[in-house]
Structures are given as structure tokens and as C-alpha cells.
Short mmCIF file of C-alpha atoms in Angstrom, two decimals:
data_model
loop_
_atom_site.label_atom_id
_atom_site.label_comp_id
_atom_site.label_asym_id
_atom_site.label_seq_id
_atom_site.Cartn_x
_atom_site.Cartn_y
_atom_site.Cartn_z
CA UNK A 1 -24.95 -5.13 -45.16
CA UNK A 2 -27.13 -6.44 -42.26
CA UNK A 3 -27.21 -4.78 -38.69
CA UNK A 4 -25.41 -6.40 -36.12
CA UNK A 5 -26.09 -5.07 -32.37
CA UNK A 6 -23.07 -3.54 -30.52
CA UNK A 7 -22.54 -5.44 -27.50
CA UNK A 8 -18.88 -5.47 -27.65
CA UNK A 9 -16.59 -2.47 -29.05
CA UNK A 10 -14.62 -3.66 -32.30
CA UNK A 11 -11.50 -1.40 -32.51
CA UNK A 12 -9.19 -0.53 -35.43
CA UNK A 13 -6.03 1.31 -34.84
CA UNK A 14 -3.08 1.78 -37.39
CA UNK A 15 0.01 1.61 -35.00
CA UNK A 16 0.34 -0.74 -32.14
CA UNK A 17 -0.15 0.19 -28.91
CA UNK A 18 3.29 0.22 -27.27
CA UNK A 19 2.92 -1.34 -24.08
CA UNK A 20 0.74 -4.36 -25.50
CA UNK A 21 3.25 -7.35 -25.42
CA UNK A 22 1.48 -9.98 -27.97
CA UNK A 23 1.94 -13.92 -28.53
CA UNK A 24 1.54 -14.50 -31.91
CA UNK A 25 -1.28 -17.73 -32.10
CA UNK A 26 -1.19 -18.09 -35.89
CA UNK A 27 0.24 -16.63 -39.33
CA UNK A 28 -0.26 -17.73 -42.39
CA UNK A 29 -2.62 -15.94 -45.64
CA UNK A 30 -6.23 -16.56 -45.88
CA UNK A 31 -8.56 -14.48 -48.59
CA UNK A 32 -11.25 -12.81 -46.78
CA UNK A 33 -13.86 -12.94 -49.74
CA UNK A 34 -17.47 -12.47 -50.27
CA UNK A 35 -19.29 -15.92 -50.19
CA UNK A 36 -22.34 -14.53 -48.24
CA UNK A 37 -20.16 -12.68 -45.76
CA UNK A 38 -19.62 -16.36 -44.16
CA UNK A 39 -17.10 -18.20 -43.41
CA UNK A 40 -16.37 -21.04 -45.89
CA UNK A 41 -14.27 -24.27 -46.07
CA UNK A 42 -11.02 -22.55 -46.25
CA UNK A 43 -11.19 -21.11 -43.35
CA UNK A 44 -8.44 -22.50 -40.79
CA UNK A 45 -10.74 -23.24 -37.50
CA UNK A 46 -6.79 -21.47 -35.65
CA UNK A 47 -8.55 -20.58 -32.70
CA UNK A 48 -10.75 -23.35 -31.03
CA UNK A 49 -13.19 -23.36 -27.79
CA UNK A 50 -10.46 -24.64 -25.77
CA UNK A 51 -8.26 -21.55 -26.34
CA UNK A 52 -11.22 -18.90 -25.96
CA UNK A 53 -11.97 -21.55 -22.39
CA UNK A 54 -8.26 -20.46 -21.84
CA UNK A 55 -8.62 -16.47 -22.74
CA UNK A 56 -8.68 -14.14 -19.61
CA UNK A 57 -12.06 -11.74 -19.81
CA UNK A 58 -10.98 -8.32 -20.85
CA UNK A 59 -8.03 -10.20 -23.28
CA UNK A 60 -7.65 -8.61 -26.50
CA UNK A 61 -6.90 -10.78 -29.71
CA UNK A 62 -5.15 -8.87 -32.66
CA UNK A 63 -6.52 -10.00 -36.24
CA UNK A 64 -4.01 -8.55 -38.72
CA UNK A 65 -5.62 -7.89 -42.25
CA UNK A 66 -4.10 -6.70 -45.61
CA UNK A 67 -6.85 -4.88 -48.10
CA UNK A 68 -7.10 -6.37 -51.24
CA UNK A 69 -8.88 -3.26 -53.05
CA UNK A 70 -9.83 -0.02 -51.61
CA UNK A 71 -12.39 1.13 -53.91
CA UNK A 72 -15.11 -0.75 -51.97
CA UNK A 73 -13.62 -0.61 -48.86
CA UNK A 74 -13.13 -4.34 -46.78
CA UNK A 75 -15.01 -5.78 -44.06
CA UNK A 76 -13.82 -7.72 -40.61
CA UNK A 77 -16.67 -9.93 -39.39
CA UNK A 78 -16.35 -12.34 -36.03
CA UNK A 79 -19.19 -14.69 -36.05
CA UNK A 80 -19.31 -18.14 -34.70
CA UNK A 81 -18.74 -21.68 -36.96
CA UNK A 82 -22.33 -21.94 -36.73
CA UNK A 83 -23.01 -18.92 -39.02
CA UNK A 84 -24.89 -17.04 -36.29
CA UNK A 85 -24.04 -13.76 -37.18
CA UNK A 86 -25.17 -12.10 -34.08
CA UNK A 87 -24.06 -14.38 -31.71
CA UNK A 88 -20.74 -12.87 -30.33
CA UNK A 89 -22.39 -9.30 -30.36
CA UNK A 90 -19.76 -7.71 -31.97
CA UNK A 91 -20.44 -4.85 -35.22
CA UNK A 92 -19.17 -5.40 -38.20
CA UNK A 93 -16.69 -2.56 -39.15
CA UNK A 94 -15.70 -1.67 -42.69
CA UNK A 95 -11.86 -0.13 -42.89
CA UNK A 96 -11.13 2.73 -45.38
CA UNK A 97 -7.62 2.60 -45.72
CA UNK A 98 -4.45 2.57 -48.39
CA UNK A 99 -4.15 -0.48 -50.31
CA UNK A 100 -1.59 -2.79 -48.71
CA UNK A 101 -1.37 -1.50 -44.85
CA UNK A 102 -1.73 -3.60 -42.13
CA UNK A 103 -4.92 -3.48 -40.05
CA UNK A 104 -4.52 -3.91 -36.38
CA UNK A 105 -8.71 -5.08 -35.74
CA UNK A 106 -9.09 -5.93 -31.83
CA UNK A 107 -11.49 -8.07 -30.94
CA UNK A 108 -11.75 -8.45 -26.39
CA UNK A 109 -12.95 -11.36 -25.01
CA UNK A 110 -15.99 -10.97 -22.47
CA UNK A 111 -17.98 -13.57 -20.72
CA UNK A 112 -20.49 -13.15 -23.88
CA UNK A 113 -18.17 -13.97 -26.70
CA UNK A 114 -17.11 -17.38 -24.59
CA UNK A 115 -20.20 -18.09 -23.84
CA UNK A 116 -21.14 -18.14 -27.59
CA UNK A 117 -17.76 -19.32 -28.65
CA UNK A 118 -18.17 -22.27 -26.18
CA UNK A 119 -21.67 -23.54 -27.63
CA UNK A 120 -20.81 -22.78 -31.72
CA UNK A 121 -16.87 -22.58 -32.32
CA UNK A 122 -15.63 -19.52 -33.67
CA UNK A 123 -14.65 -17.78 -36.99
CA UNK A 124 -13.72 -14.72 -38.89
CA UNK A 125 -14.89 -13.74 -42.38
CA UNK A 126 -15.26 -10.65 -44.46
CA UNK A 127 -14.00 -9.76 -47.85
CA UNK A 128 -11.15 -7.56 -50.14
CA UNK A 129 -8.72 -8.56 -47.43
CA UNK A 130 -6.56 -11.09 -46.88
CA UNK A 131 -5.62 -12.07 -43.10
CA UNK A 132 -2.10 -12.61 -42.39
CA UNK A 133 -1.94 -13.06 -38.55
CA UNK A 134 -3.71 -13.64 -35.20
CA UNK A 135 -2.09 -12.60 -31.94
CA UNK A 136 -3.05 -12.01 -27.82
CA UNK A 137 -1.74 -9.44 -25.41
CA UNK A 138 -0.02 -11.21 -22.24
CA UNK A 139 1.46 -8.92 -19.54
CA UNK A 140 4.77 -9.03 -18.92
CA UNK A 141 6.25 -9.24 -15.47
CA UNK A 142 9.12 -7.47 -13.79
CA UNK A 143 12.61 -9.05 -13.83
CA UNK A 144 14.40 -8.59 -10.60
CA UNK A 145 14.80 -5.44 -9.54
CA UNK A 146 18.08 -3.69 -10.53
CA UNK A 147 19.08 -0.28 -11.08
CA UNK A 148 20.08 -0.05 -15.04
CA UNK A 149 21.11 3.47 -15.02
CA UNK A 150 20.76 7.34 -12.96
CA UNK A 151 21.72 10.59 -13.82
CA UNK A 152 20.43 13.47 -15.59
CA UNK A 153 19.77 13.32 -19.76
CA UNK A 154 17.34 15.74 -21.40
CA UNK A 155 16.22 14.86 -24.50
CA UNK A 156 16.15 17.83 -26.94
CA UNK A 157 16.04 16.44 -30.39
CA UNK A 158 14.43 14.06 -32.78
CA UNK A 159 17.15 11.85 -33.95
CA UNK A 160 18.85 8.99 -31.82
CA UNK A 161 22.63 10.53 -31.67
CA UNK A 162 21.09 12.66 -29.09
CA UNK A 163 19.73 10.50 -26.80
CA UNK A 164 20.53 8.16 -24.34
CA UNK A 165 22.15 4.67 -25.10
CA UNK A 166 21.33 1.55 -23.02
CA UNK A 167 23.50 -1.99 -23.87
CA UNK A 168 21.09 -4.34 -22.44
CA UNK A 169 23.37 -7.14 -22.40
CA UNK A 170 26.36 -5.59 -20.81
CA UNK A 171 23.51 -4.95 -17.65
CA UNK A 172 22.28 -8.66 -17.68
CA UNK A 173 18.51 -7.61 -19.52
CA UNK A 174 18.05 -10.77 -21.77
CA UNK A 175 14.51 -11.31 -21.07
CA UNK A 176 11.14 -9.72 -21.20
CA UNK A 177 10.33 -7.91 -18.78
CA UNK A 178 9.34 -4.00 -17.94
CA UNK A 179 11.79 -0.80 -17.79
CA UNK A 180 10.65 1.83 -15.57
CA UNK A 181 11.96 5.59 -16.50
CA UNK A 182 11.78 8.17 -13.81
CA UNK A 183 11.23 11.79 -15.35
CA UNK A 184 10.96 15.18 -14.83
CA UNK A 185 7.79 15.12 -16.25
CA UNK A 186 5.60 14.11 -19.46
CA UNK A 187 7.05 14.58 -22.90
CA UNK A 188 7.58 12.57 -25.94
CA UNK A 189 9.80 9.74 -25.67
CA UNK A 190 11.45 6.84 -28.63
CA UNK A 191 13.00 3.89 -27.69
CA UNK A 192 14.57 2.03 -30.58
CA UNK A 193 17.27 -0.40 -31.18
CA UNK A 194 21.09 1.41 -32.02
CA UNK A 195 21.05 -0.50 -34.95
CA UNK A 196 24.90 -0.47 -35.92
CA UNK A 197 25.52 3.08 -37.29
CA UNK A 198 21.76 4.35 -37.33
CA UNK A 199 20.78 2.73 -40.46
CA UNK A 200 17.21 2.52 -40.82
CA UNK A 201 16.23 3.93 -37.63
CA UNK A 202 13.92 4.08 -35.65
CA UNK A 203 14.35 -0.02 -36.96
CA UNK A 204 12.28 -2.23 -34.31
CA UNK A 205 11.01 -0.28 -31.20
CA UNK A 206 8.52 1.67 -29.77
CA UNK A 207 6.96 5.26 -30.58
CA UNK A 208 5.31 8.37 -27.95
CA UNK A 209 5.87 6.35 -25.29
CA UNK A 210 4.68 8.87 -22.87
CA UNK A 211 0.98 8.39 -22.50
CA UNK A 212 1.64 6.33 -19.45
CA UNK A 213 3.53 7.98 -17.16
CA UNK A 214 1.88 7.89 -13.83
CA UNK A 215 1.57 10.50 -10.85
CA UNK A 216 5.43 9.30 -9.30
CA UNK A 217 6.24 10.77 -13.17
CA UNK A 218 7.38 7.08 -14.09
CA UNK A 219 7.03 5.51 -17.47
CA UNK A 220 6.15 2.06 -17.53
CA UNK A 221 7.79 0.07 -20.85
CA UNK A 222 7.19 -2.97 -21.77
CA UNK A 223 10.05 -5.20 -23.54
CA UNK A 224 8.65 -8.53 -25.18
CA UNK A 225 10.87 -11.32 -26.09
CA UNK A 226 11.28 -10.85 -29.47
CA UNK A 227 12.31 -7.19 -28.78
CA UNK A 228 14.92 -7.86 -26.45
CA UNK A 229 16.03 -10.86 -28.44
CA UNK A 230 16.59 -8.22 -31.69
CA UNK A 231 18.68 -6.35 -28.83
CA UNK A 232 20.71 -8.90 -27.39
CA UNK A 233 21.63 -11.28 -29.83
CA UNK A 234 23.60 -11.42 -33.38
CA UNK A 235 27.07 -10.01 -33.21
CA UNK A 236 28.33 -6.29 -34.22
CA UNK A 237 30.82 -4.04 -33.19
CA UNK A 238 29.40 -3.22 -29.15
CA UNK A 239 26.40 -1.04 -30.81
CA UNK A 240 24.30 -3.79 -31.78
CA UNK A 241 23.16 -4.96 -28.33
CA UNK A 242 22.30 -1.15 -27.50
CA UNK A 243 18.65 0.16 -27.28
CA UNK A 244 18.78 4.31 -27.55
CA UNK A 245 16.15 6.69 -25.43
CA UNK A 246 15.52 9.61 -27.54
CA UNK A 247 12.54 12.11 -27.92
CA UNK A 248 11.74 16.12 -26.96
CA UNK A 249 10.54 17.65 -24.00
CA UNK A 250 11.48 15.43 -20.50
CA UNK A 251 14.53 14.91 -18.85
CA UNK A 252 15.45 10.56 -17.86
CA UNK A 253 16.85 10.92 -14.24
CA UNK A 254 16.73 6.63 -13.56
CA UNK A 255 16.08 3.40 -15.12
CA UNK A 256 15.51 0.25 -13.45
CA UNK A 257 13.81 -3.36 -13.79
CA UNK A 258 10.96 -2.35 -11.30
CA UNK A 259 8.99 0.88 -10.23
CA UNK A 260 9.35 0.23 -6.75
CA UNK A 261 13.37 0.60 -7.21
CA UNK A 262 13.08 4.35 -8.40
CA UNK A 263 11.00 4.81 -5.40
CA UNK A 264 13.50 4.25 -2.88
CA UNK A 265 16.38 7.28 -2.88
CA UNK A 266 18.56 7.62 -0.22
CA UNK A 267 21.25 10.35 -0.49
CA UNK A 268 24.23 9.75 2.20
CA UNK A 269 26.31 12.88 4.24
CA UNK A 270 29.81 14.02 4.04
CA UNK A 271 30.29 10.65 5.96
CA UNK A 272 28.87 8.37 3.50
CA UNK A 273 26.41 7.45 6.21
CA UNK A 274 22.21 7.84 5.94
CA UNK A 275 19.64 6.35 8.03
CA UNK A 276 16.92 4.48 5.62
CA UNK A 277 12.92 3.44 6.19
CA UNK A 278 10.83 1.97 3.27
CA UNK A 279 7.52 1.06 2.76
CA UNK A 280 8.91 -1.64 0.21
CA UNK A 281 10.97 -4.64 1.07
CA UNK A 282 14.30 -3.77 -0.01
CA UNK A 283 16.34 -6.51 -2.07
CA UNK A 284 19.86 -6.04 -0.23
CA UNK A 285 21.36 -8.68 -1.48
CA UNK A 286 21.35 -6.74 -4.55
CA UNK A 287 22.77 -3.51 -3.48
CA UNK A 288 24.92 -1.73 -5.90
CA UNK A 289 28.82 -2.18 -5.36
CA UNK A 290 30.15 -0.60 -2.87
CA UNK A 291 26.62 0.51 -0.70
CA UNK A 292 26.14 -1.80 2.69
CA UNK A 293 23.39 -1.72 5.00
CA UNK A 294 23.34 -1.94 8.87
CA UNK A 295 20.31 -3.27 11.61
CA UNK A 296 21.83 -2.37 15.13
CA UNK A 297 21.02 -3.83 18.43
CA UNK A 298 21.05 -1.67 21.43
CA UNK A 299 22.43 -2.76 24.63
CA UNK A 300 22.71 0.39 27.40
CA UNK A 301 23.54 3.39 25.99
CA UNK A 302 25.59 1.47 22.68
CA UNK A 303 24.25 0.82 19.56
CA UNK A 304 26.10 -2.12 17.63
CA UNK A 305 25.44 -2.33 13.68
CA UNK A 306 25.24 -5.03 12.15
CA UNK A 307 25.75 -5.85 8.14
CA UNK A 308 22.67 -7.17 6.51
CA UNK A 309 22.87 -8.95 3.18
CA UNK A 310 19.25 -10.28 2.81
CA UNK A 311 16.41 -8.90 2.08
CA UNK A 312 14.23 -7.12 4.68
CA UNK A 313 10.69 -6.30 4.51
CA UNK A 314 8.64 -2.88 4.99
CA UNK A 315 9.37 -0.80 8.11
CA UNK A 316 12.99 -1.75 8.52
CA UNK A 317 14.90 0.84 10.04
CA UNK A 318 18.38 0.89 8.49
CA UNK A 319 21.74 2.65 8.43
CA UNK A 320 23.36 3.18 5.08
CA UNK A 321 26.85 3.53 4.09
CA UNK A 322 28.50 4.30 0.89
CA UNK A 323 30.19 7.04 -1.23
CA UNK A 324 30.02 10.88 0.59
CA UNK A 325 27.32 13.37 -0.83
CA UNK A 326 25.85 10.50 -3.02
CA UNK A 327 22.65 9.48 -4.03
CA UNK A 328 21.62 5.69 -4.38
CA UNK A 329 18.41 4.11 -5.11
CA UNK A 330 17.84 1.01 -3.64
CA UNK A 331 16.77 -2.17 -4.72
CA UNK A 332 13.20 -2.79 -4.08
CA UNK A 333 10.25 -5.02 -4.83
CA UNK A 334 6.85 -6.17 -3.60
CA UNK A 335 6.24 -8.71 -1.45
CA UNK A 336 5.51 -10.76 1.69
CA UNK A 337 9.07 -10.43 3.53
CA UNK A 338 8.62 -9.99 7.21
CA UNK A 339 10.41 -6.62 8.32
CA UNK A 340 13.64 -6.78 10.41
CA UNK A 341 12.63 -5.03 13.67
CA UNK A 342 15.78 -3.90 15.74
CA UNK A 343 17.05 -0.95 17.69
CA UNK A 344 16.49 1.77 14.75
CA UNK A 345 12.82 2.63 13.96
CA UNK A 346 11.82 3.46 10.11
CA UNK A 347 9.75 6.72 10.02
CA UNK A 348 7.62 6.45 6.46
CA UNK A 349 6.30 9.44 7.15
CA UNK A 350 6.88 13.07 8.29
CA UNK A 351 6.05 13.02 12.19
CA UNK A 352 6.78 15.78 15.07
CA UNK A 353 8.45 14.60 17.81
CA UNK A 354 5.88 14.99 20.15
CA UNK A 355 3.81 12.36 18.64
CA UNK A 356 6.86 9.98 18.68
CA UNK A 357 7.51 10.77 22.10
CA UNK A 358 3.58 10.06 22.27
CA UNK A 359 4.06 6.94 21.16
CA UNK A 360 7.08 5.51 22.50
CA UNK A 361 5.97 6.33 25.80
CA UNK A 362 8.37 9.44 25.88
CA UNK A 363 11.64 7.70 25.54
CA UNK A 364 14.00 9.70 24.33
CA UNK A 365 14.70 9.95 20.16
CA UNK A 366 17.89 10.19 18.60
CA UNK A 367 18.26 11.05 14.97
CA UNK A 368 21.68 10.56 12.87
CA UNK A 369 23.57 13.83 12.98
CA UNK A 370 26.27 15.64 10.90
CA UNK A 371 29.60 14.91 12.61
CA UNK A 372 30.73 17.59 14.48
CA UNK A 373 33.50 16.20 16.19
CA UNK A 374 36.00 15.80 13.82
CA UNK A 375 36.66 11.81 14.12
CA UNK A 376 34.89 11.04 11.06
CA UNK A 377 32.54 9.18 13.50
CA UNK A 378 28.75 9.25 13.21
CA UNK A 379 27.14 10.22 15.92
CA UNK A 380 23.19 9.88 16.82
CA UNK A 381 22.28 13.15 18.60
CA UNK A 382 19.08 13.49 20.89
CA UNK A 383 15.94 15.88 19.84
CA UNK A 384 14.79 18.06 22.28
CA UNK A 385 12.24 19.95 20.12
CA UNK A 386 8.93 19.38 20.49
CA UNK A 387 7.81 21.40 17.31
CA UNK A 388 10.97 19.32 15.33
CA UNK A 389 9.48 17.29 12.42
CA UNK A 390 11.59 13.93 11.60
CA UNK A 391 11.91 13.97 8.24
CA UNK A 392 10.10 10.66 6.54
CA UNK A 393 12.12 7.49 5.19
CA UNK A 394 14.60 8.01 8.03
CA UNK A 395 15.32 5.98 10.86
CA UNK A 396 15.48 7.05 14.70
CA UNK A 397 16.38 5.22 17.77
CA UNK A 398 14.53 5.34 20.95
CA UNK A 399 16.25 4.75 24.05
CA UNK A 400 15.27 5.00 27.89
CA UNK A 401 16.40 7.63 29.93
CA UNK A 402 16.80 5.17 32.98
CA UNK A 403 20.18 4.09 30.44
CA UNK A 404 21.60 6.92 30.97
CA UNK A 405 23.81 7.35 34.06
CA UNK A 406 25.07 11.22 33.37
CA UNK A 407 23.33 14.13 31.69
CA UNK A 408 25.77 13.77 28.30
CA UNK A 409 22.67 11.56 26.81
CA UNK A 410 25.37 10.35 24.39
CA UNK A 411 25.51 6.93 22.44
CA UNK A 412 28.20 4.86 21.90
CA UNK A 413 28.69 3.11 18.51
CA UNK A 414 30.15 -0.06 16.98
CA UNK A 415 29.92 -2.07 13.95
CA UNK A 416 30.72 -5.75 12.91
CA UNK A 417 30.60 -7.53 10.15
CA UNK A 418 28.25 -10.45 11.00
CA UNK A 419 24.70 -10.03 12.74
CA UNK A 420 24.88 -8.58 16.47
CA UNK A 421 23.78 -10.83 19.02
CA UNK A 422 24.26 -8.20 21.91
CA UNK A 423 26.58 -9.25 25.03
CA UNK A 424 28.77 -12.40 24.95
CA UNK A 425 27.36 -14.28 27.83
CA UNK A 426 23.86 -15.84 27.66
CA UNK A 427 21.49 -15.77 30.54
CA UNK A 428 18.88 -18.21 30.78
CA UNK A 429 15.30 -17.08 31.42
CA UNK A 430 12.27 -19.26 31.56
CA UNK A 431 9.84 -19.02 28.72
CA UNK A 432 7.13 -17.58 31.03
CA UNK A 433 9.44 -15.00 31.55
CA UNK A 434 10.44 -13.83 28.40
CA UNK A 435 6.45 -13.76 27.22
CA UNK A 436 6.40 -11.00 29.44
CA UNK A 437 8.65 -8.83 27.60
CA UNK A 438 7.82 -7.55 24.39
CA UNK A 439 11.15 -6.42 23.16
CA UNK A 440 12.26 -9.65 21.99
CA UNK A 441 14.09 -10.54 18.71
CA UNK A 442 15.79 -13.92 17.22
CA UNK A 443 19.59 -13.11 15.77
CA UNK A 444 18.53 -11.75 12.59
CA UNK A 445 17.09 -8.99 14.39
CA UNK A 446 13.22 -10.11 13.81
CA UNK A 447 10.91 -9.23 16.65
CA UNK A 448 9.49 -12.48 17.81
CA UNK A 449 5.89 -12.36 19.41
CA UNK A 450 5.60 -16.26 20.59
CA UNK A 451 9.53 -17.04 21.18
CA UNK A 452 10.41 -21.15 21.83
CA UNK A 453 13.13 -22.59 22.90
CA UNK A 454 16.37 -21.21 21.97
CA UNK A 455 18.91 -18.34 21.37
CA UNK A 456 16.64 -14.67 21.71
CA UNK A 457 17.98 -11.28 22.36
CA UNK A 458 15.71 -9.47 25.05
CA UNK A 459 16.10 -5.98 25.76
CA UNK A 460 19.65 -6.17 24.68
CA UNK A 461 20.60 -9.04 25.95
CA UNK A 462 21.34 -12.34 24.44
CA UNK A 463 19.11 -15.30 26.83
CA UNK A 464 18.78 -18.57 25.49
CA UNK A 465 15.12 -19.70 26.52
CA UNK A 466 15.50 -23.30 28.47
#
């Protein structure tokens, strides 16, 4: 056999790698034979310079092969159309395997292979093998981001009645896309399709899926098409359309659509009531039923919240309200979404007071409280300790003392439905005026730097710009 220098690694592996989604580029059954180690005239030219032009760098391409005879062993050669055998720079590899297994044979694309690809063509030869199929990883994007499941399942055994079921359809999963599993910590996990009654399982799905899970302990799945499509479609008796999460060793706390949404936990009081600060824009026109979320405005010594049903960008202070003593995780994604500054200030991280006092020019901080009172009010109390630490992902709101006309240093609260505007009666300010200020927000509660004409709320107050 002659020497062929290693420029490029040439892997074989036996199972496929679960997180690889792959478009399938051709199938069919071509002999791999001997005739010089070459490629001959019955080779199908299936993958052309225009598709390599098209291949990302660091792409992998799947050649599936079947031996014909192991006695000899079979060969897997890439080589151009031009019979250069050395011009893609890639060994080749003889496979030692049983007779009749499918050979996954990876070939990745660098600059060098379409550079040589580009001038020659490209082709595959070898011999006692017969190959059956040529595919490409893709990556597969998120879906939008949506809380699938949370709660607390260990799994303990190695067959599917013991782990945890999934009906994709039921929760609106129909397309490819990634699941995200939050976990106690690394283990071994399955994730198969509930095949109507267990027959044949593990059937379609995907093996150790564990060797991912990243330092949030998060396991990154990907679904293809045809996987869900197994899932979701065809009709059985409610099982069919289920996918079941089974393994040893880890406990599944959530599952969701995106990473970022298993990020975002926000456990409310005896109230229902928690204040909220992300460093992801938060999708909350997607919270689950039941959950709203408030921006307030401050005018004086009152706060007024306001119900928000879009989405609002990183550093958005909020107030939360849903079930008592209950955990939610909110809807969350990446992107450009501008944040929706108002009266409550998201802390993303774990400051002492004195540094927010530093900050804010020593105004005083209030912090949500426990009630106390016994309305079943919340109530924002004032921090006097300079050594306190505000917990991160909360919200605080800063007021001036000057507001404050007795020593009580108590703030009133209100809610409405739609957005607060602040007072009812609009005072008109010139625009050289209100450049001055820098507290100054449109309706939605945005801070606006460069304000124009129109309808603003300035330090409370609603002013309409002339």
C-alpha cells in the first residue's frame, strides 16, 4: 500500500456521535473494489466542487461503508478525480471489523482539501466494501425558548419504565431543535423514543449522552428532524409521540428549548411576589400561565407597577408574581433587546450596600420584604446596613431622601394593568430642558438618552416635550 502523508486526521468510530445532527447528501450502493486503489467509471461524481465551495472549514462529511470480506481487511481512500493520491492529504486507513457493520469514516473539510477539491474534483475509492451513504453535520438551532418540564427525577435503572417520559407533541416540539437538561451532576443518560409498549427499545434515539454537560451541569441534546418526526407523527394510543429519559447516576431537575431558560430561577414568597434581574433578555410574552411581571414608575414616595407582556432585555429590574413558595424559571434567550430601565434596579450580582449607596450617590435602597403587616401587601423596606449584601438577580429601588417628608421612610404601592405613565396631567417642558435631566423614560419604561418631541416621563412625571 503506498504512504500517504497525514495532513488531515481520518477518523473511524462505530456509533454515532450523539449530538452530530447529519443531512444525508447521497445513498445508494457502490462496490469499493481494487482497480489500482482508484476510482473508476462507476463511481457516482455525488459530491462536486460546488458543494465542497459550499462546505464550512472544520465540516465533517460521514462516508458510510459495509465490508465485503474481513479476512483482508477494507480500505477508505479520498483522493481527487484526477487520481492524485496525495492531494487532499488525508491517510489511507484500513478498518478491521465484523463482516456486515456499518463504518462511520469522517472525513473534515479544511482549507487544503477545497483547495485541492476545487482544482481536481473529488472521489472516494478503496476495496472489500461497498458504500451505502454520504452525509454532513449541520448544527441545529434553538426553538423558542419554553420551559418543557421541572421537578425532581433520579434515574436509577437501566430500562425505560423507570425514567422520565416527555410527549413532545402535547408541548408543541415538532421541529429540530436542542433540549437542554439541567442536572445534579454528570451521569449516564438514554433518550429514546416510548415506542408503544417498549418493544424494541432503546428503538431510534440517542446513547451516554452525558459527555457534554457543561460547568452550569446542563446537557446540551440535539433533536434532528427525522428524530422528532419518528416522535411526533404516525398515530398510537398517546405513547407513541413520547420520547423517555432514562439512565443511572444524575438526577433531571428542568428541561427546556434553550440553556439560557434553565438559567433564570426565580422562587416567589408566601406572597407570590419576587423581585427579578437577568443578565438575559427575558421572553415575557411567553411566561408560563399564571406568572406576570411588573416595571414600576416612581413618582414621590409611590411606586406604581406596571404589567409587562413583551420582552425586555438584560438589566431589567422586575417584580414577579405568581403561585406562593414557588419556583419558576423564566423564559429567556439571547439577543439584542434594549433593557426596560424604570424605577426598580436589577442587581446581577452580589453587592454590599455601601457600594450601592456609592453609586447611587447615597440615595436610599429599598429591597422587597416579607410582609409583616398582615394585609397581604408587599412592602419594600429600606436597608440601613452598611455590611448588608443584596443578594444577586434581585431588584432594588433607589429613592431620594428629599421625598420623604416624615422619618417613616415608607413607600406606597399600586399596580395597573396597562403601562404606568406616572401622574395624569402633562406638563410641558422645552427640549433644552429635559436634556438636562437624565432620568428620562418613553411609556414603556425605556430610558431615553436623546428624547424628541413627544410624551416622556421625567423624574416621575409625565411632560410631553413641545
Amino acid at each position: 500500500m503506498k504512504k500517504i502523508f497525514t495532513l488531515l486526521m481520518l477518523s473511524i468510530i462505530a456509533v454515532m456521535n450523539v449530538n452530530a445532527a447529519e443531512e444525508t447528501l447521497w445513498t445508494g450502493d457502490v462496490e469499493l473494489s481494487y482497480s489500482g486503489w482508484q476510482p473508476d467509471a462507476q463511481e457516482p461524481a455525488f459530491l462536486t466542487q460546488a458543494d465542497f465551495a459550499a462546505f464550512e472549514i472544520g465540516q465533517k462529511l460521514h462516508f458510510y461503508v459495509i465490508p465485503n470480506n474481513v479476512s483482508e481487511g477494507i480500505l477508505c481512500r479520498f483522493t481527487d478525480w484526477g487520481r492524485n493520491e496525495r492531494s487532499l492529504g488525508v491517510d489511507d486507513r484500513w478498518l478491521w471489523y465484523e463482516e456486515g457493520l456499518t463504518h462511520d469514516v469522517v472525513l473534515e473539510v479544511t482549507s487544503g482539501v477545497k483547495s485541492a477539491v476545487a482544482a481536481n474534483g473529488f472521489a472516494v475509492c478503496g476495496n472489500q466494501a461497498h458504500l451505502v451513504k454520504v452525509t454532513k453535520e449541520y448544527t441545529i438551532t434553538d426553538n423558542a425558548p419554553k420551559l418543557l418540564w421541572t421537578g425532581s427525577k433520579e434515574l436509577t435503572g437501566w430500562t425505560p419504565g423507570d425514567g422520565l417520559n416527555l410527549n413532545l407533541k402535547d408541548l408543541g416540539v415538532t421541529s429540530e431543535g436542542n433540549l437542554y437538561l439541567l442536572v445534579d451532576h454528570a451521569g449516564d443518560l438514554r433518550i429514546t423514543r416510548n415506542s408503544n409498549g417498549w418493544e424494541n427499545w432503546p428503538s431510534a434515539g440517542f446513547n451516554h449522552c452525558t459527555g457534554n454537560i457543561d460547568a452550569n451541569n446542563i446537557i446540551k441534546v440535539e433533536l434532528p428532524q427525522d428524530f422528532v418526526d419518528a416522535v411526533t407523527e404516525g398515530e398510537g394510543d398517546g405513547y407513541w409521540h413520547e420520547i423517555v429519559l432514562w439512565g443511572d447516576g444524575l438526577t433531571i431537575k428542568g428541561i427546556a428549548t434553550t440553556k439560557e431558560t434553565l438559567l433564570c430561577p426565580v422562587t416567589t414568597d408566601a406572597l407570590g411576589y419576587a423581585t427579578y434581574g437577568s443578565s438575559y433578555t427575558l421572553a415575557l410574552d411567553l411566561l408560563p400561565e399564571g406568572l406576570k411581571a411588573f416595571t414600576a414608575n416612581q413618582e414621590g414616595a409611590t411606586l406604581s407597577f406596571a404589567k409587562k407582556t413583551e420582552a425586555v432585555g438584560p438589566g431589567t429590574g422586575l417584580l414577579i408574581q405568581g403561585e406562593a413558595n414557588t419556583t419558576y424559571y423564566l423564559p429567556a434567550k439571547t439577543d439584542d433587546t434594549e433593557p426596560a430601565y424604570n424605577a426598580l434596579s436589577a442587581n446581577l450580582k452580589a453587592n454590599k450596600l455601601a457600594d450601592l449607596w456609592k453609586e447611587n450617590d447615597e440615595n436610599y435602597v429599598f429591597l422587597m420584604k416579607k410582609n409583616t403587616t398582615g394585609t397581604g401587601n408587599i412592602e419594600f423596606k429600606k436597608l440601613n446596613d452598611t455590611d448588608l449584601v443584596v443578594p444577586a438577580n434581585k431588584a432594588y429601588v433607589q429613592v431620594s431622601p428629599s421625598v420623604f417628608t416624615t422619618s417613616a421612610h415608607a413607600l406606597s404601592i399600586s399596580f395597573c394593568e396597562g403601562e404606568v405613565t406616572g401622574i395624569s396631567e402633562a406638563t410641558l417642558l422645552n427640549i433644552n430642558e429635559v436634556i438636562k435631566n437624565n432620568n428620562v423614560y418613553d411609556l414603556s419604561g425605556r430610558r431615553v438618552a436623546k428624547p424628541t418631541k413627544g410624551l416622556y416621563i421625567v423624574n416621575g412625571k409625565k411632560v410631553v416635550i413641545k
